[in-house]
XYZ file of C-alpha atoms in Angstrom:
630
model
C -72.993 -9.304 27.748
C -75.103 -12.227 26.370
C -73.895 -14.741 23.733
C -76.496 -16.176 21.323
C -76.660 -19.895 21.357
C -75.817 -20.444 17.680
C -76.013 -23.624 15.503
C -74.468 -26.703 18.009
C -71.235 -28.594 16.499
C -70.374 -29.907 19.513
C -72.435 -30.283 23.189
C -71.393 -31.298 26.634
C -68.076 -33.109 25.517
C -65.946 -33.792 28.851
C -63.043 -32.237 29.320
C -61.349 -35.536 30.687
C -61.293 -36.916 27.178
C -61.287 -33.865 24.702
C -58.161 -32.365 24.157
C -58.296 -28.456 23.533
C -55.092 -27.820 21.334
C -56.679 -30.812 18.805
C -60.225 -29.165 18.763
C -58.804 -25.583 18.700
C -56.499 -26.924 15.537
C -59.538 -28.773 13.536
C -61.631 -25.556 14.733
C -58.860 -23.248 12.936
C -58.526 -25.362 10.093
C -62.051 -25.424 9.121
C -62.215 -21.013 9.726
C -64.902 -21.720 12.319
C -66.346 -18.712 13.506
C -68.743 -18.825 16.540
C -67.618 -19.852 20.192
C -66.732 -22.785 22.474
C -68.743 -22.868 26.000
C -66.822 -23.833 28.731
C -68.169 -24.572 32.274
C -66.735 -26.189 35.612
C -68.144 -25.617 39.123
C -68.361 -21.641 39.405
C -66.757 -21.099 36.358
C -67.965 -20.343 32.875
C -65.802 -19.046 29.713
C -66.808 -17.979 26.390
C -63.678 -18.535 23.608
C -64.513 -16.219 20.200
C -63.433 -17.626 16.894
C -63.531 -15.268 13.716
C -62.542 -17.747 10.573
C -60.688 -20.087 12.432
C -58.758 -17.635 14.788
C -59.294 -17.060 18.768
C -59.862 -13.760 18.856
C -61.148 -13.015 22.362
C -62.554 -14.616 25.656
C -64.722 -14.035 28.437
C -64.641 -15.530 32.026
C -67.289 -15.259 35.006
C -65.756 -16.401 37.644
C -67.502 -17.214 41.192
C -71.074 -18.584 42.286
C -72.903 -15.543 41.112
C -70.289 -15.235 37.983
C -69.429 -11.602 39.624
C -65.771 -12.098 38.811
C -65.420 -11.024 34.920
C -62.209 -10.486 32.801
C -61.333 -10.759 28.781
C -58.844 -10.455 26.522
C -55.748 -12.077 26.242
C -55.126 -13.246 29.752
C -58.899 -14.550 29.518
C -57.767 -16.583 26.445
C -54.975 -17.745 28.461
C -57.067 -19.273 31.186
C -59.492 -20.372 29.161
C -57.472 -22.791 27.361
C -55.275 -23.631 30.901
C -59.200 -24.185 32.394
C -59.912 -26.673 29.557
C -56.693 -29.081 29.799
C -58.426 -29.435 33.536
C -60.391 -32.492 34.313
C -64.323 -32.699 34.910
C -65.736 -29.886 32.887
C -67.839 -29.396 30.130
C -67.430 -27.950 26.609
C -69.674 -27.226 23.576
C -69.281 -25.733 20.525
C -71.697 -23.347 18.527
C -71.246 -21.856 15.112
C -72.501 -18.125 14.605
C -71.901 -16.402 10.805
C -68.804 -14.552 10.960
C -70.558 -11.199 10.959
C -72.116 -12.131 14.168
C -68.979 -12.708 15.783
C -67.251 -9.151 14.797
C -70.503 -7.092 15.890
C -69.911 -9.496 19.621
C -66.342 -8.123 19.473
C -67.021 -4.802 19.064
C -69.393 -4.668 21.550
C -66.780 -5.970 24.197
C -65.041 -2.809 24.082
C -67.846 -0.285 24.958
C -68.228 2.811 27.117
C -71.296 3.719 28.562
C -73.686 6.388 26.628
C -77.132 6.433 29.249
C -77.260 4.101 32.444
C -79.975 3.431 35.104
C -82.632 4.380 33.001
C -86.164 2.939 34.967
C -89.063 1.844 32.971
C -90.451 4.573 35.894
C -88.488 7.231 33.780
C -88.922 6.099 29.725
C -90.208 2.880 27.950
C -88.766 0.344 25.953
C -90.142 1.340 22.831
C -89.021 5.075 23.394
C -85.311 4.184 24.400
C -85.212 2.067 21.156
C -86.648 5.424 18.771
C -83.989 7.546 20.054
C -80.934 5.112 20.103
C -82.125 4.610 16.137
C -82.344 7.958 15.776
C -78.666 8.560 16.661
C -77.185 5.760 14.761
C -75.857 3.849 17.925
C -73.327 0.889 17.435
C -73.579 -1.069 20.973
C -76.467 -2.378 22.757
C -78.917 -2.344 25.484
C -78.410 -3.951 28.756
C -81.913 -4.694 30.158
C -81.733 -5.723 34.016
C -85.201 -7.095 34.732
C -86.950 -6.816 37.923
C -88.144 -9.647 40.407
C -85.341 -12.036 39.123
C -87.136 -12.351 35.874
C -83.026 -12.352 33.714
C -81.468 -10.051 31.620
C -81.680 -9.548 28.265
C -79.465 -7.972 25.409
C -80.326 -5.820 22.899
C -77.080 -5.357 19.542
C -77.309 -2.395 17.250
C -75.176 -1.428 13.779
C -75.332 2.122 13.412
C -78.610 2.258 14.558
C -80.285 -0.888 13.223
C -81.500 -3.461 15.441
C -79.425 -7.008 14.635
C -80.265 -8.658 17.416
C -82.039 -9.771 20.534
C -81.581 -12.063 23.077
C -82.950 -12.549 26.665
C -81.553 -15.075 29.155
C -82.714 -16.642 32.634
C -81.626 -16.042 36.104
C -80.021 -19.457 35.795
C -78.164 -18.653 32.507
C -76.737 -14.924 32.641
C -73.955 -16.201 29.364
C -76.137 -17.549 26.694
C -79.116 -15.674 25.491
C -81.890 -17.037 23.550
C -83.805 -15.333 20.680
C -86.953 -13.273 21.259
C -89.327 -10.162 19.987
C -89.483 -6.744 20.810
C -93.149 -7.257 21.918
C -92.073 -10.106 24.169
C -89.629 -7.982 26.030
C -91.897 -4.975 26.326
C -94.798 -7.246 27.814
C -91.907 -8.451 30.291
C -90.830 -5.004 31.143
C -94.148 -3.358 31.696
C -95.084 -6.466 34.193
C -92.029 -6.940 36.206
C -89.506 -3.342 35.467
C -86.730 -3.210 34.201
C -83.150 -0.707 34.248
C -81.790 -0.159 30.956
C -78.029 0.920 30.823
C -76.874 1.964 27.152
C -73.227 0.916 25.675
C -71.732 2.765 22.642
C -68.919 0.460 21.098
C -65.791 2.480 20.944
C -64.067 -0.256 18.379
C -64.478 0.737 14.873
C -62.463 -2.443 13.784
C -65.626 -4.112 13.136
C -66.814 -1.567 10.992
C -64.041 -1.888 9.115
C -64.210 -5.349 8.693
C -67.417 -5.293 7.352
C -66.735 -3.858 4.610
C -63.248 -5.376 4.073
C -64.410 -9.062 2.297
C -63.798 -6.694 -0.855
C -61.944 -4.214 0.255
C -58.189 -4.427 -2.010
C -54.723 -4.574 0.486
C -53.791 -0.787 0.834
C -49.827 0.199 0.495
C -49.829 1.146 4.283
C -50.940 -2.056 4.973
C -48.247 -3.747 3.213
C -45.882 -1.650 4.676
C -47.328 -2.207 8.235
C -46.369 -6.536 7.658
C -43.473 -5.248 5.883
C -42.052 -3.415 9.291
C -43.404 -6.105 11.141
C -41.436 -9.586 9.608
C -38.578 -7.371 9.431
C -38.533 -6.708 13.355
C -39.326 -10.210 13.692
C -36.289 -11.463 11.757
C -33.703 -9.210 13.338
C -34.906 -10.348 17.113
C -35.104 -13.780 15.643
C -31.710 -13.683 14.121
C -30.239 -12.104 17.203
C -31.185 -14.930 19.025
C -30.354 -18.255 16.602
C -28.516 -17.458 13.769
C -28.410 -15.009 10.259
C -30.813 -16.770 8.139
C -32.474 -18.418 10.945
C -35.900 -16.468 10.289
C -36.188 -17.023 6.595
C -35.238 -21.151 7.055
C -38.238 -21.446 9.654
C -40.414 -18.757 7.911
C -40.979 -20.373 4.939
C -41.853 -23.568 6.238
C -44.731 -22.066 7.404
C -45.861 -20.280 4.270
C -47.025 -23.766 2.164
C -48.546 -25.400 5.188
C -50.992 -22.769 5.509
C -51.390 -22.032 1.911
C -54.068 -24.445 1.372
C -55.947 -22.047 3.274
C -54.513 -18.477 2.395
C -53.716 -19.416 -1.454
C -51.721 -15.984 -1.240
C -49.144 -17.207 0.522
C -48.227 -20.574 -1.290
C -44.593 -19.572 -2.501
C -45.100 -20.783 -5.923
C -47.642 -18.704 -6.576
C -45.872 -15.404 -6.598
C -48.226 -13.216 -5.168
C -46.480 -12.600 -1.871
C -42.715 -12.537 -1.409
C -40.461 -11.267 1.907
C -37.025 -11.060 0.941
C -34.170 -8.992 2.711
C -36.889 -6.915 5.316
C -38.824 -6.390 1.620
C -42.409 -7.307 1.137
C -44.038 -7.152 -1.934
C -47.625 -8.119 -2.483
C -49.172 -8.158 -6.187
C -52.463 -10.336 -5.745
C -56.055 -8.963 -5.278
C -56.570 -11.108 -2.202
C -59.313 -9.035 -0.124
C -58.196 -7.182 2.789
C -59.550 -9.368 5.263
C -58.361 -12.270 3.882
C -54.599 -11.052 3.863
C -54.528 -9.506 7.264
C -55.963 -12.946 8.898
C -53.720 -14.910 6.557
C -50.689 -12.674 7.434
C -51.351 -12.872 11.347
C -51.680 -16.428 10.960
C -48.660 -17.222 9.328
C -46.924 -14.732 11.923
C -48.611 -16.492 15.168
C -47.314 -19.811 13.504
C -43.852 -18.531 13.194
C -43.480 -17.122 16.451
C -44.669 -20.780 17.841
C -42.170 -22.839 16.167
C -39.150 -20.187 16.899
C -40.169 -20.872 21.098
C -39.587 -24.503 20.541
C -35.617 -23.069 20.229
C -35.899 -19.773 22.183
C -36.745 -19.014 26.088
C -39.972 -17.546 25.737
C -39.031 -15.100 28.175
C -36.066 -14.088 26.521
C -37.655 -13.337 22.515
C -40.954 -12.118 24.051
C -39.537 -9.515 25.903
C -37.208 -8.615 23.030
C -39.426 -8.977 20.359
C -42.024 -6.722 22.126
C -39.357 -3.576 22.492
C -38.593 -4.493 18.445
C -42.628 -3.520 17.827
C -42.831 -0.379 19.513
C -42.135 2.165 16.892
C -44.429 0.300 14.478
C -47.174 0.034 16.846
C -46.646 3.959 17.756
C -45.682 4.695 13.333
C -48.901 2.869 12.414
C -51.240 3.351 15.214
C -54.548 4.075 13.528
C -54.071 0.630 11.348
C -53.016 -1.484 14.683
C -56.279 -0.300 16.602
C -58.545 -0.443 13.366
C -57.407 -3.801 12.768
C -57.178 -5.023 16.550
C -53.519 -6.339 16.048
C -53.075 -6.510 20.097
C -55.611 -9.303 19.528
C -54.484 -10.773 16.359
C -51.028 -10.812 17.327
C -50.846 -11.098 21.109
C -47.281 -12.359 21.827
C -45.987 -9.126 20.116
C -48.089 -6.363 20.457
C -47.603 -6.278 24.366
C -45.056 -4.756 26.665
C -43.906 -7.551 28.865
C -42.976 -5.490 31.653
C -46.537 -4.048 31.910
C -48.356 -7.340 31.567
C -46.327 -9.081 34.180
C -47.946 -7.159 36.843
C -51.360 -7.864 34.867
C -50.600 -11.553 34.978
C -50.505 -11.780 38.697
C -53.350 -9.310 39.342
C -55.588 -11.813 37.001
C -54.132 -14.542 38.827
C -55.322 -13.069 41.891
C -58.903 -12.590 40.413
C -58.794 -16.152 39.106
C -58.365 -17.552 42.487
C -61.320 -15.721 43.695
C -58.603 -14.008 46.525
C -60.051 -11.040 48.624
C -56.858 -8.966 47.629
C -58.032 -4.888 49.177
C -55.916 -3.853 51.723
C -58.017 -1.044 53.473
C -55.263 1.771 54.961
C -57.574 4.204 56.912
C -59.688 2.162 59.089
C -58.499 3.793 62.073
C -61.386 4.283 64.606
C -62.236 8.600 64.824
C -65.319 8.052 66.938
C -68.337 9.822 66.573
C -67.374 13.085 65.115
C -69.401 15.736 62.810
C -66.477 17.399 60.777
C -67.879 18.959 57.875
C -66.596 17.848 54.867
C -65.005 21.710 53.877
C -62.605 21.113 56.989
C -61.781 17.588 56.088
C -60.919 18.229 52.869
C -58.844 21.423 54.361
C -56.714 18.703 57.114
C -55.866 16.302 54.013
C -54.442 19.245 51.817
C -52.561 20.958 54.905
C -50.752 17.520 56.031
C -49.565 16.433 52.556
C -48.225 19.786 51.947
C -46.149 19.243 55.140
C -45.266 15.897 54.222
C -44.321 17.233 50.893
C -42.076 20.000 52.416
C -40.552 18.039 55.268
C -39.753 14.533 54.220
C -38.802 15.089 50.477
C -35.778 15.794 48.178
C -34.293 16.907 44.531
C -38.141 18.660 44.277
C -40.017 15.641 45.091
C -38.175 12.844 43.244
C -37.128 11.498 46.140
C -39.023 10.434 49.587
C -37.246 10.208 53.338
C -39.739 7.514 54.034
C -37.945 5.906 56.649
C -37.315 9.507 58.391
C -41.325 10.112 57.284
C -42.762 6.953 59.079
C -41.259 8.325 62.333
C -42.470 11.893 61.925
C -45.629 13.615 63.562
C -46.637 14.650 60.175
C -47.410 11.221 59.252
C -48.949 10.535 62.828
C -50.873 13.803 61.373
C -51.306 12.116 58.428
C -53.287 8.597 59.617
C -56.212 11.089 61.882
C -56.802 13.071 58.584
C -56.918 9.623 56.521
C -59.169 8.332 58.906
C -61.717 11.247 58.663
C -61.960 10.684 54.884
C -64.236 7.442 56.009
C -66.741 10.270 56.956
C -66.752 11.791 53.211
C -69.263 12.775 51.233
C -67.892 12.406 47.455
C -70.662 14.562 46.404
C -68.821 17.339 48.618
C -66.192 17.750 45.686
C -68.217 20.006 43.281
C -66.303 20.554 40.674
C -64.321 18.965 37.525
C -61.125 20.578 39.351
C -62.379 19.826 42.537
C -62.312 15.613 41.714
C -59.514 15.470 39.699
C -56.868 17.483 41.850
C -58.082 15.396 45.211
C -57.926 12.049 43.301
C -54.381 12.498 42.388
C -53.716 13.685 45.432
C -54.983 10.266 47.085
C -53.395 8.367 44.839
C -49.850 9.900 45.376
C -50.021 9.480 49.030
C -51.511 5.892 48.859
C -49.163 4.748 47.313
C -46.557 6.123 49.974
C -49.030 5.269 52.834
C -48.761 1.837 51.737
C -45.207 1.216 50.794
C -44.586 2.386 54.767
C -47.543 0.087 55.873
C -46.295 -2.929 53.796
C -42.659 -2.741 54.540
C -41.430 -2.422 50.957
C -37.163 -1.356 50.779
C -36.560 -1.996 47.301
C -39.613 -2.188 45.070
C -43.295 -2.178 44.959
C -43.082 -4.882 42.448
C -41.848 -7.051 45.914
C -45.265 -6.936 47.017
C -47.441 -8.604 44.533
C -50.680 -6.865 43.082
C -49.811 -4.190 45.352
C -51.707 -1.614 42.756
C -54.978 -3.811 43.358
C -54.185 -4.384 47.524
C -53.790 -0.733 48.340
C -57.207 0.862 49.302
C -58.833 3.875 50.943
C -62.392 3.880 52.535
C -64.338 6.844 51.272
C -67.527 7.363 52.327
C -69.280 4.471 52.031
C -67.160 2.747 48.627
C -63.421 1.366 48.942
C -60.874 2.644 45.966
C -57.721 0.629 45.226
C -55.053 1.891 43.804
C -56.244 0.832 40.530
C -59.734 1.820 41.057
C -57.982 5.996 41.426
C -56.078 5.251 38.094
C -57.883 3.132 35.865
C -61.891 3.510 37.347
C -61.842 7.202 38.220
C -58.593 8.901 36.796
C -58.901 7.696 33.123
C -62.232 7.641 33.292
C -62.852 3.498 33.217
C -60.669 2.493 30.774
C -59.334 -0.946 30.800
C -55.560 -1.428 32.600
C -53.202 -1.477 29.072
C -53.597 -5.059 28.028
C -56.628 -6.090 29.309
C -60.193 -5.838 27.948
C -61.653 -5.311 31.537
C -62.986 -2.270 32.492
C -62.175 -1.490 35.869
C -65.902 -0.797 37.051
C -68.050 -3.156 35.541
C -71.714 -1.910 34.522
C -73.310 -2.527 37.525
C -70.598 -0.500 40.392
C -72.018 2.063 41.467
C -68.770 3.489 41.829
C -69.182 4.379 38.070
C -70.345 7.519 39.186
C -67.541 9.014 40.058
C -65.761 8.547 36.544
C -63.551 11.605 36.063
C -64.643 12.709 32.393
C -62.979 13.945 29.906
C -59.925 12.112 31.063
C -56.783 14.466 30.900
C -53.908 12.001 29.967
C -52.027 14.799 31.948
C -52.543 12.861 34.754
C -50.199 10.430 33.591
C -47.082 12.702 34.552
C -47.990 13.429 38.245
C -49.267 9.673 39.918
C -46.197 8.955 41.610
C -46.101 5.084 41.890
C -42.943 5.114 44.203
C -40.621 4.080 41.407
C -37.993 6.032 40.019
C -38.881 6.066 37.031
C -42.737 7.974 38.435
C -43.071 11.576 38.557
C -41.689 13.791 40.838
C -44.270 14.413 43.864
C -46.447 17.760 44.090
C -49.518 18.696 45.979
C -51.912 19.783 43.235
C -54.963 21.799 43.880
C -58.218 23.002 42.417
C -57.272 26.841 42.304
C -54.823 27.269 38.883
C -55.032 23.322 38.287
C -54.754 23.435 34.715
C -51.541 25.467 34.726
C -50.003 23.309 37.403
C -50.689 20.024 35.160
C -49.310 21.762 32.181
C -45.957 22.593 34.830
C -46.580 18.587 35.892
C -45.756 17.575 32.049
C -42.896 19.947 31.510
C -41.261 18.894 35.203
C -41.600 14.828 34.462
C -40.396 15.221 31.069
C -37.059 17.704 32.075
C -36.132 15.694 35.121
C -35.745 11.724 34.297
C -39.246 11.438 31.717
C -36.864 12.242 27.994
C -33.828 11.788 26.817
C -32.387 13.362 23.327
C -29.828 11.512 21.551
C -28.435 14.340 19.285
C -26.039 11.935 17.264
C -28.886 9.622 15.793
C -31.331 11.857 16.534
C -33.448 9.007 19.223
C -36.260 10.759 21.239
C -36.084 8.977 24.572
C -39.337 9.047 26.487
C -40.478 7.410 29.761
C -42.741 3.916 29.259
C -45.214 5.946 30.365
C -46.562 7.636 27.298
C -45.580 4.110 25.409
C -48.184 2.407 28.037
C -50.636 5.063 28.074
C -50.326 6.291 24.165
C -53.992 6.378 23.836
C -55.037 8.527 26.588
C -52.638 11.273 24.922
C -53.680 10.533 21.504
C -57.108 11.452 22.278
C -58.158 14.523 20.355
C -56.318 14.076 17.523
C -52.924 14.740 18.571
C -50.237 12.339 19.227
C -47.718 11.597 22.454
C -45.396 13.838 20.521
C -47.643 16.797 19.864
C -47.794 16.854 24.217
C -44.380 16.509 24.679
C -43.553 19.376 22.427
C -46.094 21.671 23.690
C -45.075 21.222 27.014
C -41.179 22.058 25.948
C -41.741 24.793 23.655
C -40.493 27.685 26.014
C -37.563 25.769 26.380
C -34.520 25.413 24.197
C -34.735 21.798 24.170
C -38.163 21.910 22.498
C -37.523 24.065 20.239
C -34.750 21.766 19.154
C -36.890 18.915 18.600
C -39.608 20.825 17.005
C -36.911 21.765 14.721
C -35.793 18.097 14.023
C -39.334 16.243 13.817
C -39.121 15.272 10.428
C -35.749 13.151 11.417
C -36.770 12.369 15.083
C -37.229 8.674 16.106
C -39.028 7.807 19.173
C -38.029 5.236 21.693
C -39.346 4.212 25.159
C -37.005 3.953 27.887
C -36.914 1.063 30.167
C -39.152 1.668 33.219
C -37.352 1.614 36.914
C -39.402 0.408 39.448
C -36.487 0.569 42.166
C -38.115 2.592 44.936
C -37.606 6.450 45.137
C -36.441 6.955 48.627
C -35.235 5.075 51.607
């Protein structure tokens, strides 16, 4: 995605001599909204303010930038990256309204792609995307090295346009319509459409007047109360409330709101009560403001480690209670070091390490040499299915929760197993016809990935021992290789981004795009077996009856080790899983709760807990990564 070059505050200042946390702080002070530019030898990084406030990043990493990641972890590197010696930074103000629609059009999913100038025109593709009100924009990849350029759209209005050099694929410049159109019709062009799938910055649009609603209050409300308790766990009772409002009148100056003497907002005893007509956008960036600054003056006395970690479990009923407001109002983003799970993101942290160092991390299983050989792809398909249901029936225990892997490396089944591994190099992809088809063979391959390489890597305790093992593990197929998290995240869930991370796991130009499983069936999510205790038992799932043996899938997980029911306080304990992957279930309008009680309702336990909704709390239990099996 392009950046336009904005009004320049700052240009080429060296990052021997500028220190970031000082130019960050006057930035914030000043609610600058716009971006600072930050290059170094095949690196460049793209830090988003919204008044004052980093709110995202972007990083292209390599000599032909091919290496992309935002979010947090982007943020995170950024400002490591600028403490560095030898680089450059500038600064460039956009209006604030800018900077939202840029936002919302990092989180997109793709609506047409690889649409030729052979097939349509510019013009044309433009008409229609008007006509239906799009919110997203245009990629146009122009032919004979001539750039790329960007076109934004607000429910269907054009807002902007920008077109960039081969030598500058970050920051755009301004141009016309006709310009473009003269450019495509001479050289071609591809266009590939995005549709944002944020409606935060729709909502902010409108929220300069927009009053504080009660839900909102009592969002903060649950929020400074979790925040005291962890806080107050950790130093002392009254330790919250001492540092918490020494924070209020040093930021009042800026969010009037909050100076105490005032008397418009007041947090007493896990109460909040807010009586002023501050807008809405005003209060929520005032609120996570005063928040972030609270957190970062309680680490100067806390391991990080330590209150993160706790804080984070403290947040999960209100990020599960109040859902709609925390993705509406991008709190993951506002308020990073909270709204996280900390033992998801470590695993993220050293996969985007990984990326950062530019590492060649794919471990490719099935390169076994099967000479020439014209096996159809019917009777390849047919070995594959035939061995893991061996496998399945030999070398495992308790109905799958448990692998014999050490008895299972020995075995002829898996000797059985590494020929018909090997064959799937000579796959066609287009040979799986059907929805049913893809998705039963993909979780299949997953499953026994995973165990392939835990065997292959030597792992006795945990796959956590071997680190990004999720991005390392990979199967040839056909002519594309598939990590681990290429099955889950590209194909499986139909490229969403890992939980955590604003990176799509394909990025527009992979053609391995085509192969997205859609509509994802967050189903899925209780039959990958990751080789933890804590996964889903393993099953050989196939395309005949798949929808009833996924429905079986939920109901098995949840039974055997994915719930717990604490009668006495009435605590719904379910598996990290559905706290990690909440969205995928909430798709459709239900929530994680609506699946788990459909999936128990012939059973006496689920009719108890549809019984007891109205009193039920739901917690996440902590996830065990020990391995299943020895």
């Amino acid at each position: 995605m392009l950046i336009p070059k904005g009004q320049a505050i700052h240009e080429h200042l060296s990052t021997s001599f500028t220190h970031i946390e000082q130019l960050v702080e006057g930035l914030r002070k000043k609610r600058f909204s716009g971006y600072c530019h930050l290059s170094f030898w095949e690196y460049d990084g793209i830090a988003f303010f919204h008044e004052g406030q980093i709110v995202n990043a972007q990083e292209k990493i390599g000599m032909q930038g091919t290496q992309v990641q935002t979010g947090d972890l982007a943020i995170a590197h950024f400002l490591e990256k600028a403490r560095e010696k030898d680089g450059n930074i500038s600064v460039y103000q956009l209006a604030a309204t800018t900077v939202a629609t840029l936002m919302a059009a990092m989180n997109v999913t793709s609506k047409y792609e690889s649409l030729s100038t052979d097939l349509t025109s510019l013009d044309r593709l433009i008409a229609l995307l008007q006509k239906e009100h799009l919110t997203g924009y245009i990629e146009i990849l122009l032919e004979q090295e001539a750039g790329i350029a960007n076109l934004f759209f607000a429910n269907g209005g054009l807002i902007e346009i920008l077109l960039a050099s081969p030598d500058d694929m970050i920051i755009g410049e301004s141009t016309t319509i006709g310009e473009l159109n003269r450019l495509c019709q001479e050289v071609g062009a591809v266009f590939n459409v995005y549709q944002t799938t944020d409606i935060a910055g729709q909502a902010q649009e409108g929220s300069q007047t927009k009053a504080v609603s009660p839900q909102m209050i009592k969002l903060f409300e649950a929020i400074l109360a979790r925040l005291e308790s962890a806080t107050n766990a950790l130093l002392k009772e009254g330790g919250f409330q001492a540092i918490f409002k020494t924070i209020l009148p040093q930021i009042a100056d800026t969010y009037p709101f909050l100076d105490p003497f005032i008397g418009d907002f007041r947090y007493v005893n896990g109460a909040l009560s807010f009586e002023g007509n501050t807008p809405a956008q005003e209060f929520v960036t005032g609120m996570c403001e005063a928040i972030n600054a609270t957190i970062k003056t309680l680490l100067q006395s806390i391991p990080r480690h330590l209150f993160l970690a706790q804080l984070s479990r403290h947040l999960e009923s209100v990020a599960t209670e109040y859902a709609d407001l925390v993705d509406q109002w991008q709190f993951e983003m506002r308020l990073p070091e909270i709204f996280r799970d900390y033992t998801f993101l470590q695993d993220t942290e050293n996969d985007a390490e990984a990326i950062q160092k530019g590492l060649e991390v794919r471990k490719v299983l099935n390169l076994q040499g099967i000479g020439f050989s014209e096996i159809d792809a019917e009777s390849i398909l047919k070995e594959f299915y035939r061995v893991m249901a061996l496998i399945v029936e030999n070398h495992t225990e308790l109905e799958g929760k448990t692998i014999a892997y050490a008895q299972l490396k020995k075995s002829r089944e898996y000797q059985q197993y590494q020929t018909a591994i090997a064959f799937l190099q000579q796959l066609g992809l287009a040979s799986l016809k059907t929805y049913h088809d893809r998705l039963a063979f993909w979780i299949n391959l997953y499953n026994f990935l995973v165990i392939d390489a835990v065997l292959k890597s030597g792992i006795k305790t945990s796959v956590q021992d071997v680190k990004s093992f999720f991005m390392k593990a990979s199967y040839r197929l056909g002519d594309y290789v598939f990590s681990l998290d290429d099955i889950e995240h590209g194909i499986l869930r139909n490229n969403q981004c890992k939980p955590y991370s604003g990176l799509q796991q394909f990025q527009a130009t992979d053609p391995r795009r085509q192969f997205c499983l859609a509509p994802l069936d967050a189903r899925i999510h209780c039959c990958m077996t990751c080789a933890a205790q804590s996964a889903p038992p393993l099953a050989i799932y196939t395309p005949q009856g798949l929808d009833e043996q996924l429905d079986r899938a939920v109901t098995r997980y949840l039974l055997n080790g994915g719930m717990r029911f604490e009668r006495t306080t009435q605590e719904l304990w379910l598996s990290r899983t559905f706290y990690w992957y909440r969205k995928d279930f909430e798709n459709g309008g239900r929530t994680f709760l609506d699946v788990v009680l459909q999936a128990l309702r012939n059973h006496d336990i689920g009719r108890e807990l549809q019984a007891s909704r109205a009193k039920l709390t739901v917690r996440f239990m902590d996830y065990d990564w020990k391995l299943n099996g020895k």
